[in-house]
Coordinates of C-alpha atoms and ligand atoms in Angstrom, one line a residue:
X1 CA -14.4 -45.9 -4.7
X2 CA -14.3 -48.6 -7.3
X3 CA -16.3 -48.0 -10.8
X4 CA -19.7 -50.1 -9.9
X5 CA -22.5 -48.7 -11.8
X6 CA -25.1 -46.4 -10.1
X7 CA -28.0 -48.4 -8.5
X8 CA -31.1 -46.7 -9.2
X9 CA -33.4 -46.8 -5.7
X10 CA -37.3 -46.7 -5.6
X11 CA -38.0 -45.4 -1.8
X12 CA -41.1 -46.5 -1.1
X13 CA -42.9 -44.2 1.8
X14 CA -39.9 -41.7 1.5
X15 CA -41.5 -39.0 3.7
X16 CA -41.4 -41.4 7.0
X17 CA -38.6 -42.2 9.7
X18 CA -37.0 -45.1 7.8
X19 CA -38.0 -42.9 4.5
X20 CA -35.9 -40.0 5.7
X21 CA -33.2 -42.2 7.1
X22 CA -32.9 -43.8 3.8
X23 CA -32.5 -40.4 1.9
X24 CA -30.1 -39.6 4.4
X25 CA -27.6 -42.6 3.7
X26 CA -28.6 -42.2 0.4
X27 CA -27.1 -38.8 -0.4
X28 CA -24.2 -39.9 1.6
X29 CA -23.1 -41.6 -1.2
X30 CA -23.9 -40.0 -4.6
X31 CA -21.4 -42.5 -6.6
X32 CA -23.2 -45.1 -5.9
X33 CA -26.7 -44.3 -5.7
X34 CA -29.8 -42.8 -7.8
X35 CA -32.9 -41.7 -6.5
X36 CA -35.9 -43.2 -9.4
X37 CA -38.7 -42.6 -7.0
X38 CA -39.8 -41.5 -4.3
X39 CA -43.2 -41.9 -2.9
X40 CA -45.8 -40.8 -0.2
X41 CA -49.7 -40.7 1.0
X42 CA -50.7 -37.3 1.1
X43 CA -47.7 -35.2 2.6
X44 CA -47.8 -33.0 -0.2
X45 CA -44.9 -30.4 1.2
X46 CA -42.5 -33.0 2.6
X47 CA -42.5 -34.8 -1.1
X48 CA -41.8 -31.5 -3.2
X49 CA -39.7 -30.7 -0.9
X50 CA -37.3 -34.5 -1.3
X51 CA -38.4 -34.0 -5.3
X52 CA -36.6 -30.1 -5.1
X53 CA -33.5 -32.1 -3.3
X54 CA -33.1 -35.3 -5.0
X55 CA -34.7 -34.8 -8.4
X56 CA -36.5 -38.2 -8.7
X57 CA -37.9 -39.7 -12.0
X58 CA -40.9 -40.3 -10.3
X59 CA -42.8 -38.8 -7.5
X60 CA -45.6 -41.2 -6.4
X61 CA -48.9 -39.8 -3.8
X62 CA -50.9 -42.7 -2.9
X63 CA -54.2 -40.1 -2.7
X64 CA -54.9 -38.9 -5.8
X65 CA -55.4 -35.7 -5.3
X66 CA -52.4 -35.0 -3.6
X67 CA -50.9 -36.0 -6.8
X68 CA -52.6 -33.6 -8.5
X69 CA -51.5 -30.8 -6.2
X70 CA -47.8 -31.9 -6.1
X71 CA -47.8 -32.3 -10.0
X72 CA -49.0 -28.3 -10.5
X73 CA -46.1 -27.4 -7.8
X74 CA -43.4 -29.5 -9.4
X75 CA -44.3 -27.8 -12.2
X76 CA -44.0 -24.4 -11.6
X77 CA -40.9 -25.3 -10.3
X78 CA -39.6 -26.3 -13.2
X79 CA -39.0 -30.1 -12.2
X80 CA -38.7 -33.1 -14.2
X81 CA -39.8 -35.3 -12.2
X82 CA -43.3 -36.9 -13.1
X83 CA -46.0 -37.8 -11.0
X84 CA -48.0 -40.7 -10.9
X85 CA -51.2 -41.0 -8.2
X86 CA -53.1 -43.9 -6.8
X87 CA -51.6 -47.5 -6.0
X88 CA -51.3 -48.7 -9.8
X89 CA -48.2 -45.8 -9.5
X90 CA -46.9 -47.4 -6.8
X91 CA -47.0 -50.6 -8.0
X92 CA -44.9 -49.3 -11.5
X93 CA -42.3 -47.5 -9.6
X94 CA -41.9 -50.6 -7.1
X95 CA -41.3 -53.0 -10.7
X96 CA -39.8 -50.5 -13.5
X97 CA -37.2 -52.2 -15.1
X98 CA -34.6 -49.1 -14.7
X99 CA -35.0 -49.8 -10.7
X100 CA -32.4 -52.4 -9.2
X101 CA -33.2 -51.8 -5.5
X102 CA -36.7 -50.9 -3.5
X103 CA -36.9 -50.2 -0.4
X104 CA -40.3 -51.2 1.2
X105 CA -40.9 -48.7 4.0
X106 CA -44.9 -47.7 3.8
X107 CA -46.5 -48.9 7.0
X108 CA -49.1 -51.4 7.7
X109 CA -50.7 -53.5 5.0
X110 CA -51.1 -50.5 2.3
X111 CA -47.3 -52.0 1.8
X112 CA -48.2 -55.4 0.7
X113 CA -49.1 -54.7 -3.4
X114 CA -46.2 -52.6 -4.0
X115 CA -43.7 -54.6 -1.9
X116 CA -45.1 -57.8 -3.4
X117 CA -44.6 -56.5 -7.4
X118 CA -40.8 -55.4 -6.6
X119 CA -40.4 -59.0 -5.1
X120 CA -42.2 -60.1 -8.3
X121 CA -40.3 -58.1 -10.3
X122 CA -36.7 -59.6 -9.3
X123 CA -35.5 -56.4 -7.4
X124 CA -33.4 -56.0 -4.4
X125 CA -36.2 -55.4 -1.6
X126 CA -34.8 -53.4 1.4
X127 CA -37.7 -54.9 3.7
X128 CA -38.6 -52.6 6.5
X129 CA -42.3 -52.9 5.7
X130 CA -42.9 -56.0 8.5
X131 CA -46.3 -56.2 7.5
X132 CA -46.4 -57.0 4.4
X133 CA -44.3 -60.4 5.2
X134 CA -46.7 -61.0 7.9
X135 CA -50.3 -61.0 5.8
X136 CA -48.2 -62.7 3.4
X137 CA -45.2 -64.6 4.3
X138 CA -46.2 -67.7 2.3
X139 CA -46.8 -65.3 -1.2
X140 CA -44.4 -63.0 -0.5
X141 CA -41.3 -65.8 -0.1
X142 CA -42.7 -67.9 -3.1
X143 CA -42.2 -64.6 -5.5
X144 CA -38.7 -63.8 -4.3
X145 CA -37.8 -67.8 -4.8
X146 CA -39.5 -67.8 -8.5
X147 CA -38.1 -64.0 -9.9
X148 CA -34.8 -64.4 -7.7
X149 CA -35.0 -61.1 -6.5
X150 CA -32.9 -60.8 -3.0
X151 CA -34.3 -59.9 0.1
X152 CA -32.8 -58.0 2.7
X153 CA -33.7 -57.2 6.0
X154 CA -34.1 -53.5 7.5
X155 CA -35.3 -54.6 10.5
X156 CA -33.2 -53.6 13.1
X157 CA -33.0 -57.8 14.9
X158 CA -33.6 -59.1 11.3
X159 CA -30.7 -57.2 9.6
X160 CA -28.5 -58.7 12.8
X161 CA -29.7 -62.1 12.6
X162 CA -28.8 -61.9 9.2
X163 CA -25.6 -60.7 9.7
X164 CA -24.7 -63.2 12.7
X165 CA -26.0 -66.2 10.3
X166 CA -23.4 -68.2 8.1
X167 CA -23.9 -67.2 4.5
X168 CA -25.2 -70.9 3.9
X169 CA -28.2 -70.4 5.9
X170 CA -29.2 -66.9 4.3
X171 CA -32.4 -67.8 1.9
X172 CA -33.3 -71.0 4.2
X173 CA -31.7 -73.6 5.6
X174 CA -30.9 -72.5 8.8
X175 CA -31.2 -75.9 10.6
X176 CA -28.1 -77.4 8.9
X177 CA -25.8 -75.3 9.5
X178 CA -25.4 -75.4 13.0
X179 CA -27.5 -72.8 14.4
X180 CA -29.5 -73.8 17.2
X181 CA -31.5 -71.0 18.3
X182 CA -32.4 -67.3 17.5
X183 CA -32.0 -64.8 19.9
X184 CA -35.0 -61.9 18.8
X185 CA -34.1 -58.9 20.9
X186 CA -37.1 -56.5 22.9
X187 CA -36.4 -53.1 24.3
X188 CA -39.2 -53.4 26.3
X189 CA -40.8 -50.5 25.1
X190 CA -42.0 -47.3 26.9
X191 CA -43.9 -49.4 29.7
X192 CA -41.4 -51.8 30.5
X193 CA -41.3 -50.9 34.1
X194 CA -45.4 -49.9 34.3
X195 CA -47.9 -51.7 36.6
X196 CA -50.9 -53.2 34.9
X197 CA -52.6 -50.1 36.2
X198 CA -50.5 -47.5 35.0
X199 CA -50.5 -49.6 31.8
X200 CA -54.2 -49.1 31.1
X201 CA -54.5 -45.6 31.3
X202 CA -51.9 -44.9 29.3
X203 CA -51.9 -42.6 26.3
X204 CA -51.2 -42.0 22.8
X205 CA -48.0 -39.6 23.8
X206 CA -46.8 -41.7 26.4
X207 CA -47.1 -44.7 23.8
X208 CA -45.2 -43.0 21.3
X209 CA -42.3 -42.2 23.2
X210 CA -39.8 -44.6 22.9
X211 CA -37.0 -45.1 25.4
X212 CA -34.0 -45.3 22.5
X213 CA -35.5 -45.1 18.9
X214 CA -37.6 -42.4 17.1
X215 CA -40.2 -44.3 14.8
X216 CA -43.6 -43.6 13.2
X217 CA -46.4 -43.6 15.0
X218 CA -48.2 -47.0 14.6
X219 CA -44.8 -48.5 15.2
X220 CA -44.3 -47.1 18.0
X221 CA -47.3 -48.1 19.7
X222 CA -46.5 -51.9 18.5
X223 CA -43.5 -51.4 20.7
X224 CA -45.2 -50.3 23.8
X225 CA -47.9 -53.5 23.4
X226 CA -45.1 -55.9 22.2
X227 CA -46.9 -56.5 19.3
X228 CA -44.1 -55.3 17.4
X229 CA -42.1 -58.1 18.6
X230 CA -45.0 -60.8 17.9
X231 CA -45.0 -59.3 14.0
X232 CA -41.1 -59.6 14.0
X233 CA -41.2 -63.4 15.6
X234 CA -44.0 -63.9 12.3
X235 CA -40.9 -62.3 10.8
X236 CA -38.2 -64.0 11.7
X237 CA -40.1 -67.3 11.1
X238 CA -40.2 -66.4 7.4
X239 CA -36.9 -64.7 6.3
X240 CA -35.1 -67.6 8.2
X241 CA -37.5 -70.6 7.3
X242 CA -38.0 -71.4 11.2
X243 CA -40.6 -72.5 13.5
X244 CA -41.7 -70.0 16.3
X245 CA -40.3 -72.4 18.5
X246 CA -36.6 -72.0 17.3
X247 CA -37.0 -68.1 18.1
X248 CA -36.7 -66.9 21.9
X249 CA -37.7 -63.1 22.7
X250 CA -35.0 -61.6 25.2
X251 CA -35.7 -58.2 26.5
X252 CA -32.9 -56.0 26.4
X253 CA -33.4 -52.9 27.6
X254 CA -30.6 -50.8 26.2
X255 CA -31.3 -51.6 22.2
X256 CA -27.5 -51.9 21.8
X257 CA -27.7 -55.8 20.9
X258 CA -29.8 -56.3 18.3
X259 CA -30.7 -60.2 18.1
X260 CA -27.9 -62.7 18.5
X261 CA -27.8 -66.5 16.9
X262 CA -27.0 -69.3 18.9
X263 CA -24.9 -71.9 17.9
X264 CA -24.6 -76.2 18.7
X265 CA -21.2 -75.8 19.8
X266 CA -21.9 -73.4 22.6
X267 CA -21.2 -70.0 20.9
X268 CA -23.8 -66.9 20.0
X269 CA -22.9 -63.9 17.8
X270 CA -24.5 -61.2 18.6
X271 CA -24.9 -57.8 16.5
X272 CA -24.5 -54.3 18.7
X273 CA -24.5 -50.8 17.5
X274 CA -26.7 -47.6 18.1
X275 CA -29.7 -47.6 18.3
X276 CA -29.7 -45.8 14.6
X277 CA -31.9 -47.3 11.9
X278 CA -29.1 -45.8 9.3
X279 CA -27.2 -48.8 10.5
X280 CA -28.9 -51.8 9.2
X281 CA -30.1 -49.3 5.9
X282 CA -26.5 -48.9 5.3
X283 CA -26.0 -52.8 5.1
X284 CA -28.6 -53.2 3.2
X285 CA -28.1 -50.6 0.6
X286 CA -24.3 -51.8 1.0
X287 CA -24.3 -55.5 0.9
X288 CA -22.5 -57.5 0.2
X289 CA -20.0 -54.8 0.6
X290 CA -19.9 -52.5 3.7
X291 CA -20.5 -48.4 3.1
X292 CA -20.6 -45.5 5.6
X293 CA -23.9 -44.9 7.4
X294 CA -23.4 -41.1 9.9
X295 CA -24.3 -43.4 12.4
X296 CA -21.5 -42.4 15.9
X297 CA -19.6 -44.9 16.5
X298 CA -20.7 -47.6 19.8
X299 CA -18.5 -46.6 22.9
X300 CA -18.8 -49.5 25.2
X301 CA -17.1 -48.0 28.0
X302 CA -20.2 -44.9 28.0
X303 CA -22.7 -48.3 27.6
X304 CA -21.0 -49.7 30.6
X305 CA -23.6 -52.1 31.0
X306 CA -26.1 -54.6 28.9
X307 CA -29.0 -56.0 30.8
X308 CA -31.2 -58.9 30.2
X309 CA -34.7 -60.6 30.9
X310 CA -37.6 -62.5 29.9
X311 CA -41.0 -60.3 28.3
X312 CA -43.9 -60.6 31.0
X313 CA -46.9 -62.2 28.9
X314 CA -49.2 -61.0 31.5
X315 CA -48.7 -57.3 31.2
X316 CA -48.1 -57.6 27.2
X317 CA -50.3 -60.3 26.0
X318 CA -49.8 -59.3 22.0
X319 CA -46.7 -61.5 22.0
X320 CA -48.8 -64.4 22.7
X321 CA -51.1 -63.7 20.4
X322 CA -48.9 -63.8 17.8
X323 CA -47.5 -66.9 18.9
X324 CA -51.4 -68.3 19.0
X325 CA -51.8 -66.7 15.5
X326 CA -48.3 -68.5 14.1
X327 CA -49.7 -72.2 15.6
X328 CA -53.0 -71.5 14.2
X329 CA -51.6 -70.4 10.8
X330 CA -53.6 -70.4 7.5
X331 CA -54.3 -66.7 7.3
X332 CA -54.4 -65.7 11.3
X333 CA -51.3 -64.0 10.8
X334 CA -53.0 -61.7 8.1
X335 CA -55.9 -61.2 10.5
X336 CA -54.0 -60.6 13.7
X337 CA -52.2 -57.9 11.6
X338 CA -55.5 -56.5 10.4
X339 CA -57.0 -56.4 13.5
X340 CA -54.0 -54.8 15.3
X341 CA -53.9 -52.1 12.5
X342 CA -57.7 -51.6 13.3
X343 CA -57.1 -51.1 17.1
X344 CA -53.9 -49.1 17.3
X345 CA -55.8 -46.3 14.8
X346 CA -58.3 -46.4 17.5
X347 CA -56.0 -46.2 20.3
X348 CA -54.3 -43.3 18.4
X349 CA -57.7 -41.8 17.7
X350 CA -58.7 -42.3 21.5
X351 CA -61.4 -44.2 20.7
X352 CA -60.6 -47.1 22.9
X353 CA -57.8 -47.7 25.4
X354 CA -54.4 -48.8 25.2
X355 CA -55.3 -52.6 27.1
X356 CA -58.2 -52.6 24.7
X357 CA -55.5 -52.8 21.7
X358 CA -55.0 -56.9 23.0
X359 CA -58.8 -57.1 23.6
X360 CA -59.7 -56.1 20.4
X361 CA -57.3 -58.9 18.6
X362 CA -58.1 -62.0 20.7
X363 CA -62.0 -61.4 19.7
X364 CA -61.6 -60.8 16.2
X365 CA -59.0 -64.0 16.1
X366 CA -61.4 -66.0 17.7
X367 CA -63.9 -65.1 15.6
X368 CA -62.6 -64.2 11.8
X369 CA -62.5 -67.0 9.1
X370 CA -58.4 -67.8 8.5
X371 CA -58.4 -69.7 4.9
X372 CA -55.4 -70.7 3.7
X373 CA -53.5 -67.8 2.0
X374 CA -53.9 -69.5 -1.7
X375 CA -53.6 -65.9 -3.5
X376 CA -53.0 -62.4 -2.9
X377 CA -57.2 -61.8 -3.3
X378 CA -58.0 -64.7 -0.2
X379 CA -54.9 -62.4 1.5
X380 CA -56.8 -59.3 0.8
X381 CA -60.4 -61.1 1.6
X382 CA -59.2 -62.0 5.0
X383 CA -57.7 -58.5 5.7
X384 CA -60.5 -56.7 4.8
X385 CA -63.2 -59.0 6.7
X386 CA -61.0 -59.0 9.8
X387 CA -61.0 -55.2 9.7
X388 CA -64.5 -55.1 9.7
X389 CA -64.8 -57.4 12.6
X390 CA -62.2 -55.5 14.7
X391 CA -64.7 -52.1 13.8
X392 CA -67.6 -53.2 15.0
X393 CA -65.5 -55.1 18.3
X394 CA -64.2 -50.9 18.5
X395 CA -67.9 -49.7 18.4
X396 CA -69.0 -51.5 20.7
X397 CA -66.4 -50.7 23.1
Ligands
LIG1 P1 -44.0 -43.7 9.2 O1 -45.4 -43.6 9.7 O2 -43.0 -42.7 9.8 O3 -43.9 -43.5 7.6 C1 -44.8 -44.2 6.8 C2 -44.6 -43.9 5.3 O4 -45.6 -44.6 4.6 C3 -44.8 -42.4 5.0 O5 -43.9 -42.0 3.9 C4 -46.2 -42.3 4.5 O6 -46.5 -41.3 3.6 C5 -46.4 -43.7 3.8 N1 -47.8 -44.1 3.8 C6 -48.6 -44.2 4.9 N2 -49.8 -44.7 4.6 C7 -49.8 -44.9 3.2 C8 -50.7 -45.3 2.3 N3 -52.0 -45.6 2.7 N4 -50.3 -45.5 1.0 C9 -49.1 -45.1 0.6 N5 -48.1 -44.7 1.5 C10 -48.5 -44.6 2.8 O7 -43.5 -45.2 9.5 P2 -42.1 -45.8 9.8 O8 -41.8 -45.7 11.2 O9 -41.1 -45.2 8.8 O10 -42.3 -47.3 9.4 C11 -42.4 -47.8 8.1 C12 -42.3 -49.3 8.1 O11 -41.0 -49.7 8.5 C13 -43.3 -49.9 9.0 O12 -43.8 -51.1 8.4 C14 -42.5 -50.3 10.3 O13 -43.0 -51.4 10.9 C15 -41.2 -50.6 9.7 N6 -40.1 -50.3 10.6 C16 -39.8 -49.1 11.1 C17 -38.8 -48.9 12.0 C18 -38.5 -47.5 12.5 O14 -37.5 -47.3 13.2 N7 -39.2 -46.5 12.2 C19 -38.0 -50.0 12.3 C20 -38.2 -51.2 11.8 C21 -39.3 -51.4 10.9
LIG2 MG1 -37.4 -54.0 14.9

């Protein structure tokens, strides 16, 4: 262990999957890191409980209330940690200057303000939180430009891309150094192997459970519509300053590659390992340098085999959606997101059916307003009038 100084880490939605996986490389390596903040939105128990363990500066609840409550706990307890409530706390936590890393793992577009002011701010973003670059790609690249704050991906395919790039093309630039395609990686998801049928009566449990990873909820219904790949095509397009058209889905069924980059001269380096989100956390938090993660080690000989094939468009139309969304550009992506949001809470809720979750967005895309995304406000506009679309679209279901 050399003598770097402590990095002080702001984990932003610390009570969910990559939250908890965070903590966990985290407090794998006390010499090098600090918790300053942890935050949540109204899991009141699981935060004292990561305040008890990790003694945080800060403890952030999005609901006020809930802040309230965890503030009289943490106090009885004795704690020093101080709580803060509402977004404005997680907005100072994401920027304070004693913070030198953030990682950015709220779901959905709740992420975008906080992610956004550590990005603003100059930090180190650890950026799990897809949707945020999605509403936001064009905002959210210009801050890290202007503050020089460094982005990293936590993105499973993103974090490999990144890794199988050549330094030069980290930041932009890809197309001059020799790259000629990326290689985004699919599991499949849960109903890979469905008929359209089975597809459509499918339900929220059978949505959530996924083949080879354990994610949150909304997630994990991205997955099983593909949609999750469509945000991280929106994705990829940013972090790597690409066209849609330089990036090729490939289903791979295992999750053991995850995203390759192709090469002029014939050659693609790909990025394996276990399915295990601690992996591309550990870079992150890591990089440049490489640190220990708990994640068991990749036998190739139990893998035996890695399998291949194109995504079927016809049973999972939310990839082409996004690809529609991408062409059209302006603020679509921040709408498609919106609506998607909208309709996989419904889907969850069992308000409306799984094949309704595509329905849903190609109406409100067709029909919402997609300015161009001029300031976080237009962003937020947009957002907020798509959402309203994609409710009444629900209700009338
Ligand atoms: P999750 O549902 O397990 O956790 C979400 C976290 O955000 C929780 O801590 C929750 O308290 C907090 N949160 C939710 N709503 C909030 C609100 N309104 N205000 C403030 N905080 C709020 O989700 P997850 O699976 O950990 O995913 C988090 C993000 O990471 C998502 O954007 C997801 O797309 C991305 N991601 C997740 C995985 C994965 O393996 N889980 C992989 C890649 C990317
Ligand atoms: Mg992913």
């Amino acid at each position: 262990m050399t003598d770097t100084p402590i990095k002080q880490v702001t984990v932003l939605g610390s009570t969910g999957s990559i939250g908890l996986s965070t903590l966990d490389v985290l407090a794998q390596h006390p010499q090098r890191f600090a918790v300053y903040a942890l935050t949540a939105n109204r899991s009141v128990d699981a935060l004292y409980q990561q305040c008890m363990t990790y003694q945080p500066v800060y403890a952030v609840m999005a609901c006020v209330d809930s802040a309230d409550q965890l503030q009289q706990r943490l106090a009885a307890a004795g704690s020093a940690t101080q709580v803060l409530g509402g977004p404005s706390g997680l907005e100072q936590v994401a920027s304070a200057d004693a913070v030198d890393a953030v990682m950015a793992a709220i779901v959905g577009a709740t992420g975008l303000a906080p992610t956004l002011a550590a990005a603003r701010a100059g930090k180190t973003v650890l950026l799990a939180n897809k949707e945020a670059l999605v509403m936001a790609g064009h905002l959210f690249m210009a801050a890290v430009a202007e503050s020089g704050a460094t982005l990293l991906p936590i993105d499973s395919e993103h974090n490999a891309i990144f890794q199988c790039l050549p330094p030069a093309a980290v930041g932009g630039g890809v197309g001059t150094t020799g790259v000629s395609k990326i290689l985004l990686t699919a599991s499949g998801g849960p109903f890979r192997d469905w008929t359209a049928a089975q597809i459509s009566a499918a339900t929220p449990e059978q949505a959530c459970a996924h083949p080879n990873w354990s994610m949150g909820r909304k997630i994990s219904v991205d997955s099983a519509t593909l949609m999750n790949k469509g945000l991280e095509l929106v994705e990829a397009c940013w972090l790597f300053d690409v066209s849609s058209d330089f990036v090729e889905v490939v289903v791979h069924p295992q999750s053991i590659i995850h995203s390759m980059v192709q090469y002029v001269d014939g050659s693609v380096l790909a990025q394996l390992g276990n399915p295990d989100m601690r992996t591309p956390i550990a870079h992150a938090l890591g990089w440049p340098e490489r640190i220990a993660s708990g994640v068991r080690e990749l036998d190739m000989i139990e893998i035996g085999r890695l399998d291949f094939e194109p995504p079927d468009v016809s049973r999972f139309p939310c990839l082409e959606l996004a690809r529609d969304a991408v062409r059209q550009g302006g603020t679509a992506m921040a709408v498609l997101n919106a609506a998607n949001e909208e309709a996989v809470a419904a889907f969850l809720d069992g308000r409306v059916g799984f094949m309704d979750i595509p329905r849903v967005i190609a109406s409100v895309l067709s029909r919402a307003d997609a300015p161009e995304p001029s300031s976080l406000d237009v962003v937020t506009q947009t957002d907020e009038q798509a959402r309203e679309l994609a409710r009444q679209t629900i209700a009338g279901r």
